[in-house]
mmCIF file with all atom_site columns, C-alpha atoms in Angstrom:
data_model
loop_
_atom_site.group_PDB
_atom_site.id
_atom_site.type_symbol
_atom_site.label_atom_id
_atom_site.label_alt_id
_atom_site.label_comp_id
_atom_site.label_asym_id
_atom_site.label_entity_id
_atom_site.label_seq_id
_atom_site.pdbx_PDB_ins_code
_atom_site.Cartn_x
_atom_site.Cartn_y
_atom_site.Cartn_z
_atom_site.occupancy
_atom_site.B_iso_or_equiv
_atom_site.pdbx_formal_charge
_atom_site.auth_seq_id
_atom_site.auth_comp_id
_atom_site.auth_asym_id
_atom_site.auth_atom_id
_atom_site.pdbx_PDB_model_num
ATOM 1   C CA . UNK A 1 1   ? 165.801 116.940 96.253  1.00 54.00 ? 236 UNK A CA 1
ATOM 2   C CA . UNK A 1 2   ? 162.766 118.390 94.497  1.00 68.00 ? 237 UNK A CA 1
ATOM 3   C CA . UNK A 1 3   ? 161.902 120.607 97.453  1.00 90.00 ? 238 UNK A CA 1
ATOM 4   C CA . UNK A 1 4   ? 165.416 122.060 97.703  1.00 94.00 ? 239 UNK A CA 1
ATOM 5   C CA . UNK A 1 5   ? 166.027 125.659 96.674  1.00 94.00 ? 240 UNK A CA 1
ATOM 6   C CA . UNK A 1 6   ? 168.960 126.446 94.425  1.00 94.00 ? 241 UNK A CA 1
ATOM 7   C CA . UNK A 1 7   ? 171.273 128.849 96.243  1.00 96.00 ? 242 UNK A CA 1
ATOM 8   C CA . UNK A 1 8   ? 171.776 130.866 93.052  1.00 90.00 ? 243 UNK A CA 1
ATOM 9   C CA . UNK A 1 9   ? 168.103 131.843 93.023  1.00 91.00 ? 244 UNK A CA 1
ATOM 10  C CA . UNK A 1 10  ? 168.215 133.607 96.415  1.00 93.00 ? 245 UNK A CA 1
ATOM 11  C CA . UNK A 1 11  ? 169.617 136.819 94.936  1.00 88.00 ? 246 UNK A CA 1
ATOM 12  C CA . UNK A 1 12  ? 167.234 136.534 91.971  1.00 87.00 ? 247 UNK A CA 1
ATOM 13  C CA . UNK A 1 13  ? 164.274 136.283 94.350  1.00 89.00 ? 248 UNK A CA 1
ATOM 14  C CA . UNK A 1 14  ? 165.204 139.518 96.120  1.00 87.00 ? 249 UNK A CA 1
ATOM 15  C CA . UNK A 1 15  ? 165.825 141.234 92.787  1.00 84.00 ? 250 UNK A CA 1
ATOM 16  C CA . UNK A 1 16  ? 162.525 140.024 91.301  1.00 84.00 ? 251 UNK A CA 1
ATOM 17  C CA . UNK A 1 17  ? 160.753 136.721 91.968  1.00 84.00 ? 252 UNK A CA 1
ATOM 18  C CA . UNK A 1 18  ? 159.352 136.801 88.441  1.00 82.00 ? 253 UNK A CA 1
ATOM 19  C CA . UNK A 1 19  ? 162.893 136.733 87.006  1.00 80.00 ? 254 UNK A CA 1
ATOM 20  C CA . UNK A 1 20  ? 163.224 133.159 88.335  1.00 81.00 ? 255 UNK A CA 1
ATOM 21  C CA . UNK A 1 21  ? 160.191 132.194 86.258  1.00 81.00 ? 256 UNK A CA 1
ATOM 22  C CA . UNK A 1 22  ? 161.593 133.962 83.191  1.00 79.00 ? 257 UNK A CA 1
ATOM 23  C CA . UNK A 1 23  ? 164.973 132.281 83.699  1.00 78.00 ? 258 UNK A CA 1
ATOM 24  C CA . UNK A 1 24  ? 163.302 128.875 83.672  1.00 78.00 ? 259 UNK A CA 1
ATOM 25  C CA . UNK A 1 25  ? 161.262 129.754 80.581  1.00 78.00 ? 260 UNK A CA 1
ATOM 26  C CA . UNK A 1 26  ? 164.294 130.956 78.610  1.00 73.00 ? 261 UNK A CA 1
ATOM 27  C CA . UNK A 1 27  ? 167.082 128.737 80.004  1.00 71.00 ? 262 UNK A CA 1
ATOM 28  C CA . UNK A 1 28  ? 167.060 126.448 76.970  1.00 70.00 ? 263 UNK A CA 1
ATOM 29  C CA . UNK A 1 29  ? 166.960 129.384 74.551  1.00 62.00 ? 264 UNK A CA 1
ATOM 30  C CA . UNK A 1 30  ? 169.962 130.992 72.929  1.00 57.00 ? 265 UNK A CA 1
ATOM 31  C CA . UNK A 1 31  ? 171.695 133.055 75.641  1.00 60.00 ? 266 UNK A CA 1
ATOM 32  C CA . UNK A 1 32  ? 172.244 135.782 73.072  1.00 59.00 ? 267 UNK A CA 1
ATOM 33  C CA . UNK A 1 33  ? 168.503 136.410 73.319  1.00 54.00 ? 268 UNK A CA 1
ATOM 34  C CA . UNK A 1 34  ? 168.777 137.704 76.875  1.00 52.00 ? 269 UNK A CA 1
ATOM 35  C CA . UNK A 1 35  ? 172.387 137.699 78.124  1.00 50.00 ? 270 UNK A CA 1
ATOM 36  C CA . UNK A 1 36  ? 173.966 141.118 78.322  1.00 58.00 ? 271 UNK A CA 1
ATOM 37  C CA . UNK A 1 37  ? 177.618 142.125 78.616  1.00 58.00 ? 272 UNK A CA 1
ATOM 38  C CA . UNK A 1 38  ? 177.724 141.795 82.441  1.00 58.00 ? 273 UNK A CA 1
ATOM 39  C CA . UNK A 1 39  ? 176.501 138.177 82.299  1.00 53.00 ? 274 UNK A CA 1
ATOM 40  C CA . UNK A 1 40  ? 178.963 137.307 79.543  1.00 55.00 ? 275 UNK A CA 1
ATOM 41  C CA . UNK A 1 41  ? 181.878 138.831 81.487  1.00 57.00 ? 276 UNK A CA 1
ATOM 42  C CA . UNK A 1 42  ? 180.722 137.063 84.636  1.00 57.00 ? 277 UNK A CA 1
ATOM 43  C CA . UNK A 1 43  ? 180.553 133.713 82.888  1.00 61.00 ? 278 UNK A CA 1
ATOM 44  C CA . UNK A 1 44  ? 184.056 134.174 81.445  1.00 57.00 ? 279 UNK A CA 1
ATOM 45  C CA . UNK A 1 45  ? 185.412 135.192 84.870  1.00 60.00 ? 280 UNK A CA 1
ATOM 46  C CA . UNK A 1 46  ? 183.832 132.078 86.363  1.00 57.00 ? 281 UNK A CA 1
ATOM 47  C CA . UNK A 1 47  ? 185.373 129.618 83.899  1.00 64.00 ? 282 UNK A CA 1
ATOM 48  C CA . UNK A 1 48  ? 188.537 129.063 85.974  1.00 57.00 ? 283 UNK A CA 1
ATOM 49  C CA . UNK A 1 49  ? 186.347 128.029 88.921  1.00 60.00 ? 284 UNK A CA 1
ATOM 50  C CA . UNK A 1 50  ? 184.025 125.826 86.886  1.00 60.00 ? 285 UNK A CA 1
ATOM 51  C CA . UNK A 1 51  ? 186.987 124.103 85.216  1.00 59.00 ? 286 UNK A CA 1
ATOM 52  C CA . UNK A 1 52  ? 188.807 123.970 88.579  1.00 58.00 ? 287 UNK A CA 1
ATOM 53  C CA . UNK A 1 53  ? 191.948 125.569 87.169  1.00 60.00 ? 288 UNK A CA 1
ATOM 54  C CA . UNK A 1 54  ? 192.267 128.700 89.338  1.00 59.00 ? 289 UNK A CA 1
ATOM 55  C CA . UNK A 1 55  ? 194.239 126.876 92.062  1.00 63.00 ? 290 UNK A CA 1
ATOM 56  C CA . UNK A 1 56  ? 196.110 123.628 92.460  1.00 65.00 ? 291 UNK A CA 1
ATOM 57  C CA . UNK A 1 57  ? 196.573 123.792 96.231  1.00 75.00 ? 292 UNK A CA 1
ATOM 58  C CA . UNK A 1 58  ? 195.088 120.691 97.846  1.00 81.00 ? 293 UNK A CA 1
ATOM 59  C CA . UNK A 1 59  ? 193.441 122.683 100.656 1.00 88.00 ? 294 UNK A CA 1
ATOM 60  C CA . UNK A 1 60  ? 191.521 124.817 98.138  1.00 91.00 ? 295 UNK A CA 1
ATOM 61  C CA . UNK A 1 61  ? 188.180 123.431 96.986  1.00 92.00 ? 296 UNK A CA 1
ATOM 62  C CA . UNK A 1 62  ? 186.712 124.798 93.758  1.00 92.00 ? 297 UNK A CA 1
ATOM 63  C CA . UNK A 1 63  ? 183.185 124.564 92.386  1.00 91.00 ? 298 UNK A CA 1
ATOM 64  C CA . UNK A 1 64  ? 182.120 122.018 94.974  1.00 95.00 ? 299 UNK A CA 1
ATOM 65  C CA . UNK A 1 65  ? 178.462 120.988 95.296  1.00 96.00 ? 300 UNK A CA 1
ATOM 66  C CA . UNK A 1 66  ? 176.980 121.790 98.712  1.00 98.00 ? 301 UNK A CA 1
ATOM 67  C CA . UNK A 1 67  ? 173.649 121.253 100.416 1.00 97.00 ? 302 UNK A CA 1
ATOM 68  C CA . UNK A 1 68  ? 171.842 121.974 103.649 1.00 97.00 ? 303 UNK A CA 1
ATOM 69  C CA . UNK A 1 69  ? 169.240 119.637 105.065 1.00 97.00 ? 304 UNK A CA 1
ATOM 70  C CA . UNK A 1 70  ? 168.265 122.281 107.636 1.00 97.00 ? 305 UNK A CA 1
ATOM 71  C CA . UNK A 1 71  ? 167.441 124.997 105.095 1.00 97.00 ? 306 UNK A CA 1
ATOM 72  C CA . UNK A 1 72  ? 166.717 122.633 102.171 1.00 97.00 ? 307 UNK A CA 1
ATOM 73  C CA . UNK A 1 73  ? 169.252 124.425 99.964  1.00 98.00 ? 308 UNK A CA 1
ATOM 74  C CA . UNK A 1 74  ? 171.641 123.144 97.320  1.00 97.00 ? 309 UNK A CA 1
ATOM 75  C CA . UNK A 1 75  ? 174.193 124.684 95.031  1.00 96.00 ? 310 UNK A CA 1
ATOM 76  C CA . UNK A 1 76  ? 177.902 125.114 94.483  1.00 96.00 ? 311 UNK A CA 1
ATOM 77  C CA . UNK A 1 77  ? 180.566 127.148 96.175  1.00 97.00 ? 312 UNK A CA 1
ATOM 78  C CA . UNK A 1 78  ? 183.185 129.013 94.189  1.00 94.00 ? 313 UNK A CA 1
ATOM 79  C CA . UNK A 1 79  ? 186.222 128.733 96.465  1.00 95.00 ? 314 UNK A CA 1
ATOM 80  C CA . UNK A 1 80  ? 186.836 127.317 99.925  1.00 97.00 ? 315 UNK A CA 1
ATOM 81  C CA . UNK A 1 81  ? 190.328 127.793 101.326 1.00 97.00 ? 316 UNK A CA 1
ATOM 82  C CA . UNK A 1 82  ? 190.716 125.160 104.036 1.00 96.00 ? 317 UNK A CA 1
ATOM 83  C CA . UNK A 1 83  ? 193.917 126.691 105.392 1.00 96.00 ? 318 UNK A CA 1
ATOM 84  C CA . UNK A 1 84  ? 192.255 130.060 106.027 1.00 97.00 ? 319 UNK A CA 1
ATOM 85  C CA . UNK A 1 85  ? 188.790 128.531 106.593 1.00 98.00 ? 320 UNK A CA 1
ATOM 86  C CA . UNK A 1 86  ? 187.578 131.128 104.105 1.00 98.00 ? 321 UNK A CA 1
ATOM 87  C CA . UNK A 1 87  ? 184.635 130.905 101.724 1.00 98.00 ? 322 UNK A CA 1
ATOM 88  C CA . UNK A 1 88  ? 184.993 133.126 98.659  1.00 97.00 ? 323 UNK A CA 1
ATOM 89  C CA . UNK A 1 89  ? 182.395 134.051 96.044  1.00 95.00 ? 324 UNK A CA 1
ATOM 90  C CA . UNK A 1 90  ? 183.958 135.333 92.833  1.00 93.00 ? 325 UNK A CA 1
ATOM 91  C CA . UNK A 1 91  ? 182.400 138.164 90.816  1.00 90.00 ? 326 UNK A CA 1
ATOM 92  C CA . UNK A 1 92  ? 183.738 139.904 87.749  1.00 88.00 ? 327 UNK A CA 1
ATOM 93  C CA . UNK A 1 93  ? 182.852 143.386 88.999  1.00 89.00 ? 328 UNK A CA 1
ATOM 94  C CA . UNK A 1 94  ? 181.292 144.582 92.230  1.00 92.00 ? 329 UNK A CA 1
ATOM 95  C CA . UNK A 1 95  ? 179.866 148.098 92.280  1.00 91.00 ? 330 UNK A CA 1
ATOM 96  C CA . UNK A 1 96  ? 177.708 147.401 95.322  1.00 92.00 ? 331 UNK A CA 1
ATOM 97  C CA . UNK A 1 97  ? 177.087 144.302 97.409  1.00 95.00 ? 332 UNK A CA 1
ATOM 98  C CA . UNK A 1 98  ? 173.379 143.536 97.649  1.00 91.00 ? 333 UNK A CA 1
ATOM 99  C CA . UNK A 1 99  ? 171.553 141.627 100.386 1.00 95.00 ? 334 UNK A CA 1
ATOM 100 C CA . UNK A 1 100 ? 170.743 138.811 97.962  1.00 93.00 ? 335 UNK A CA 1
ATOM 101 C CA . UNK A 1 101 ? 174.455 138.307 97.281  1.00 95.00 ? 336 UNK A CA 1
ATOM 102 C CA . UNK A 1 102 ? 175.113 138.216 101.033 1.00 97.00 ? 337 UNK A CA 1
ATOM 103 C CA . UNK A 1 103 ? 172.338 135.627 101.445 1.00 97.00 ? 338 UNK A CA 1
ATOM 104 C CA . UNK A 1 104 ? 173.913 133.492 98.720  1.00 97.00 ? 339 UNK A CA 1
ATOM 105 C CA . UNK A 1 105 ? 177.260 133.587 100.518 1.00 98.00 ? 340 UNK A CA 1
ATOM 106 C CA . UNK A 1 106 ? 175.654 132.813 103.880 1.00 98.00 ? 341 UNK A CA 1
ATOM 107 C CA . UNK A 1 107 ? 173.706 129.940 102.307 1.00 98.00 ? 342 UNK A CA 1
ATOM 108 C CA . UNK A 1 108 ? 176.947 128.466 100.991 1.00 98.00 ? 343 UNK A CA 1
ATOM 109 C CA . UNK A 1 109 ? 178.505 128.882 104.437 1.00 98.00 ? 344 UNK A CA 1
ATOM 110 C CA . UNK A 1 110 ? 175.581 127.193 106.212 1.00 98.00 ? 345 UNK A CA 1
ATOM 111 C CA . UNK A 1 111 ? 175.816 124.319 103.736 1.00 98.00 ? 346 UNK A CA 1
ATOM 112 C CA . UNK A 1 112 ? 179.561 123.920 104.227 1.00 98.00 ? 347 UNK A CA 1
ATOM 113 C CA . UNK A 1 113 ? 179.246 123.985 108.002 1.00 98.00 ? 348 UNK A CA 1
ATOM 114 C CA . UNK A 1 114 ? 176.463 121.428 107.933 1.00 98.00 ? 349 UNK A CA 1
ATOM 115 C CA . UNK A 1 115 ? 178.713 119.259 105.750 1.00 97.00 ? 350 UNK A CA 1
ATOM 116 C CA . UNK A 1 116 ? 181.458 119.428 108.412 1.00 98.00 ? 351 UNK A CA 1
ATOM 117 C CA . UNK A 1 117 ? 183.687 122.234 107.111 1.00 98.00 ? 352 UNK A CA 1
ATOM 118 C CA . UNK A 1 118 ? 184.873 125.077 109.324 1.00 98.00 ? 353 UNK A CA 1
ATOM 119 C CA . UNK A 1 119 ? 184.156 128.527 107.918 1.00 98.00 ? 354 UNK A CA 1
ATOM 120 C CA . UNK A 1 120 ? 185.573 131.481 109.845 1.00 98.00 ? 355 UNK A CA 1
ATOM 121 C CA . UNK A 1 121 ? 185.866 134.046 107.036 1.00 98.00 ? 356 UNK A CA 1
ATOM 122 C CA . UNK A 1 122 ? 183.673 135.178 104.157 1.00 98.00 ? 357 UNK A CA 1
ATOM 123 C CA . UNK A 1 123 ? 184.639 137.299 101.172 1.00 98.00 ? 358 UNK A CA 1
ATOM 124 C CA . UNK A 1 124 ? 183.798 138.360 97.668  1.00 97.00 ? 359 UNK A CA 1
ATOM 125 C CA . UNK A 1 125 ? 186.639 138.405 95.181  1.00 96.00 ? 360 UNK A CA 1
ATOM 126 C CA . UNK A 1 126 ? 186.410 140.917 92.347  1.00 94.00 ? 361 UNK A CA 1
ATOM 127 C CA . UNK A 1 127 ? 188.317 139.405 89.436  1.00 90.00 ? 362 UNK A CA 1
ATOM 128 C CA . UNK A 1 128 ? 188.415 142.597 87.352  1.00 91.00 ? 363 UNK A CA 1
ATOM 129 C CA . UNK A 1 129 ? 190.444 144.395 90.046  1.00 95.00 ? 364 UNK A CA 1
ATOM 130 C CA . UNK A 1 130 ? 191.997 141.399 91.831  1.00 94.00 ? 365 UNK A CA 1
ATOM 131 C CA . UNK A 1 131 ? 190.427 142.698 95.053  1.00 97.00 ? 366 UNK A CA 1
ATOM 132 C CA . UNK A 1 132 ? 189.235 140.657 98.056  1.00 97.00 ? 367 UNK A CA 1
ATOM 133 C CA . UNK A 1 133 ? 186.261 142.202 99.868  1.00 98.00 ? 368 UNK A CA 1
ATOM 134 C CA . UNK A 1 134 ? 185.698 140.771 103.364 1.00 98.00 ? 369 UNK A CA 1
ATOM 135 C CA . UNK A 1 135 ? 182.132 140.112 104.486 1.00 98.00 ? 370 UNK A CA 1
ATOM 136 C CA . UNK A 1 136 ? 181.032 139.971 108.129 1.00 97.00 ? 371 UNK A CA 1
ATOM 137 C CA . UNK A 1 137 ? 180.020 136.601 109.484 1.00 98.00 ? 372 UNK A CA 1
ATOM 138 C CA . UNK A 1 138 ? 176.284 136.384 110.217 1.00 98.00 ? 373 UNK A CA 1
ATOM 139 C CA . UNK A 1 139 ? 175.125 136.939 113.784 1.00 98.00 ? 374 UNK A CA 1
ATOM 140 C CA . UNK A 1 140 ? 172.419 134.826 115.436 1.00 98.00 ? 375 UNK A CA 1
ATOM 141 C CA . UNK A 1 141 ? 169.934 137.565 114.516 1.00 98.00 ? 376 UNK A CA 1
ATOM 142 C CA . UNK A 1 142 ? 171.166 137.473 110.899 1.00 98.00 ? 377 UNK A CA 1
ATOM 143 C CA . UNK A 1 143 ? 170.683 133.715 110.841 1.00 98.00 ? 378 UNK A CA 1
ATOM 144 C CA . UNK A 1 144 ? 167.077 134.135 112.030 1.00 98.00 ? 379 UNK A CA 1
ATOM 145 C CA . UNK A 1 145 ? 166.447 136.736 109.302 1.00 98.00 ? 380 UNK A CA 1
ATOM 146 C CA . UNK A 1 146 ? 167.983 134.390 106.749 1.00 98.00 ? 381 UNK A CA 1
ATOM 147 C CA . UNK A 1 147 ? 165.753 131.503 107.893 1.00 98.00 ? 382 UNK A CA 1
ATOM 148 C CA . UNK A 1 148 ? 162.677 133.761 107.628 1.00 97.00 ? 383 UNK A CA 1
ATOM 149 C CA . UNK A 1 149 ? 163.769 134.823 104.139 1.00 96.00 ? 384 UNK A CA 1
ATOM 150 C CA . UNK A 1 150 ? 164.117 131.189 103.009 1.00 97.00 ? 385 UNK A CA 1
ATOM 151 C CA . UNK A 1 151 ? 160.624 130.467 104.396 1.00 95.00 ? 386 UNK A CA 1
ATOM 152 C CA . UNK A 1 152 ? 159.241 133.483 102.513 1.00 93.00 ? 387 UNK A CA 1
ATOM 153 C CA . UNK A 1 153 ? 160.912 132.232 99.324  1.00 92.00 ? 388 UNK A CA 1
ATOM 154 C CA . UNK A 1 154 ? 159.540 128.717 99.854  1.00 93.00 ? 389 UNK A CA 1
ATOM 155 C CA . UNK A 1 155 ? 155.998 130.066 100.364 1.00 91.00 ? 390 UNK A CA 1
ATOM 156 C CA . UNK A 1 156 ? 156.033 132.533 97.462  1.00 86.00 ? 391 UNK A CA 1
ATOM 157 C CA . UNK A 1 157 ? 152.975 132.367 95.246  1.00 82.00 ? 392 UNK A CA 1
ATOM 158 C CA . UNK A 1 158 ? 153.792 133.423 91.670  1.00 72.00 ? 393 UNK A CA 1
ATOM 159 C CA . UNK A 1 159 ? 150.200 134.535 91.187  1.00 74.00 ? 394 UNK A CA 1
ATOM 160 C CA . UNK A 1 160 ? 150.551 137.167 93.918  1.00 76.00 ? 395 UNK A CA 1
ATOM 161 C CA . UNK A 1 161 ? 150.684 140.740 92.706  1.00 67.00 ? 396 UNK A CA 1
ATOM 162 C CA . UNK A 1 162 ? 154.162 141.746 91.612  1.00 72.00 ? 397 UNK A CA 1
ATOM 163 C CA . UNK A 1 163 ? 155.214 145.332 92.117  1.00 76.00 ? 398 UNK A CA 1
ATOM 164 C CA . UNK A 1 164 ? 157.116 146.461 89.061  1.00 79.00 ? 399 UNK A CA 1
ATOM 165 C CA . UNK A 1 165 ? 160.185 148.474 89.979  1.00 81.00 ? 400 UNK A CA 1
ATOM 166 C CA . UNK A 1 166 ? 161.328 150.415 86.876  1.00 81.00 ? 401 UNK A CA 1
ATOM 167 C CA . UNK A 1 167 ? 164.881 150.809 88.231  1.00 80.00 ? 402 UNK A CA 1
ATOM 168 C CA . UNK A 1 168 ? 165.228 147.061 88.703  1.00 79.00 ? 403 UNK A CA 1
ATOM 169 C CA . UNK A 1 169 ? 163.423 146.237 85.458  1.00 79.00 ? 404 UNK A CA 1
ATOM 170 C CA . UNK A 1 170 ? 165.816 148.350 83.427  1.00 78.00 ? 405 UNK A CA 1
ATOM 171 C CA . UNK A 1 171 ? 168.708 146.287 84.815  1.00 76.00 ? 406 UNK A CA 1
ATOM 172 C CA . UNK A 1 172 ? 167.033 142.909 84.359  1.00 77.00 ? 407 UNK A CA 1
ATOM 173 C CA . UNK A 1 173 ? 168.359 140.801 81.512  1.00 76.00 ? 408 UNK A CA 1
ATOM 174 C CA . UNK A 1 174 ? 164.822 139.539 80.887  1.00 76.00 ? 409 UNK A CA 1
ATOM 175 C CA . UNK A 1 175 ? 163.266 143.031 80.752  1.00 75.00 ? 410 UNK A CA 1
ATOM 176 C CA . UNK A 1 176 ? 162.704 143.009 76.995  1.00 77.00 ? 411 UNK A CA 1
ATOM 177 C CA . UNK A 1 177 ? 161.124 139.540 77.246  1.00 76.00 ? 412 UNK A CA 1
ATOM 178 C CA . UNK A 1 178 ? 158.976 140.253 80.312  1.00 79.00 ? 413 UNK A CA 1
ATOM 179 C CA . UNK A 1 179 ? 155.202 140.481 80.047  1.00 80.00 ? 414 UNK A CA 1
ATOM 180 C CA . UNK A 1 180 ? 154.960 142.566 83.239  1.00 80.00 ? 415 UNK A CA 1
ATOM 181 C CA . UNK A 1 181 ? 156.642 145.675 81.879  1.00 80.00 ? 416 UNK A CA 1
ATOM 182 C CA . UNK A 1 182 ? 157.077 147.539 78.610  1.00 81.00 ? 417 UNK A CA 1
ATOM 183 C CA . UNK A 1 183 ? 160.423 149.064 79.564  1.00 75.00 ? 418 UNK A CA 1
ATOM 184 C CA . UNK A 1 184 ? 163.670 148.455 77.727  1.00 75.00 ? 419 UNK A CA 1
ATOM 185 C CA . UNK A 1 185 ? 166.668 147.380 79.708  1.00 70.00 ? 420 UNK A CA 1
ATOM 186 C CA . UNK A 1 186 ? 169.881 149.389 79.833  1.00 68.00 ? 421 UNK A CA 1
ATOM 187 C CA . UNK A 1 187 ? 171.755 146.755 77.803  1.00 67.00 ? 422 UNK A CA 1
ATOM 188 C CA . UNK A 1 188 ? 169.975 147.301 74.481  1.00 60.00 ? 423 UNK A CA 1
#
């Protein structure tokens, strides 16, 4: 599965392709070096899913590995409720839903469907407010855009010029470690 893309990197790619490189460089380092409060809260909020303790209903699948042969994607879902045929991505706090987050959810859905699961509903669940936020199912046009995005990701050349976006850089956990900018992130 060397040529498979990790679903979790789809949002990172939209945010900044270089952040994927930095993540791989620093992933074995002490998280305290680059993790900020939002990542720590997110990891804590995710523990119940990772440990599979947030539900004991047999029709609810937690932290299940998924893959798509069609898109060459792999990853894990947070929650699939078989009774409601609903796929749910948990987040600690959601101020705005970004396209990369939508693509992650769609990727999980495409994987589940390819694996034989029915998915009729998509949602984000904000753990800090106990709020379910429904997400529209992708249209055929959306699916084509998603496929084009995955192709663009697959064909990305890290040596291509990277446009530095100061607003994004300031919110990047790797900002202070990045050789492409001299900005400080908002978490310091």
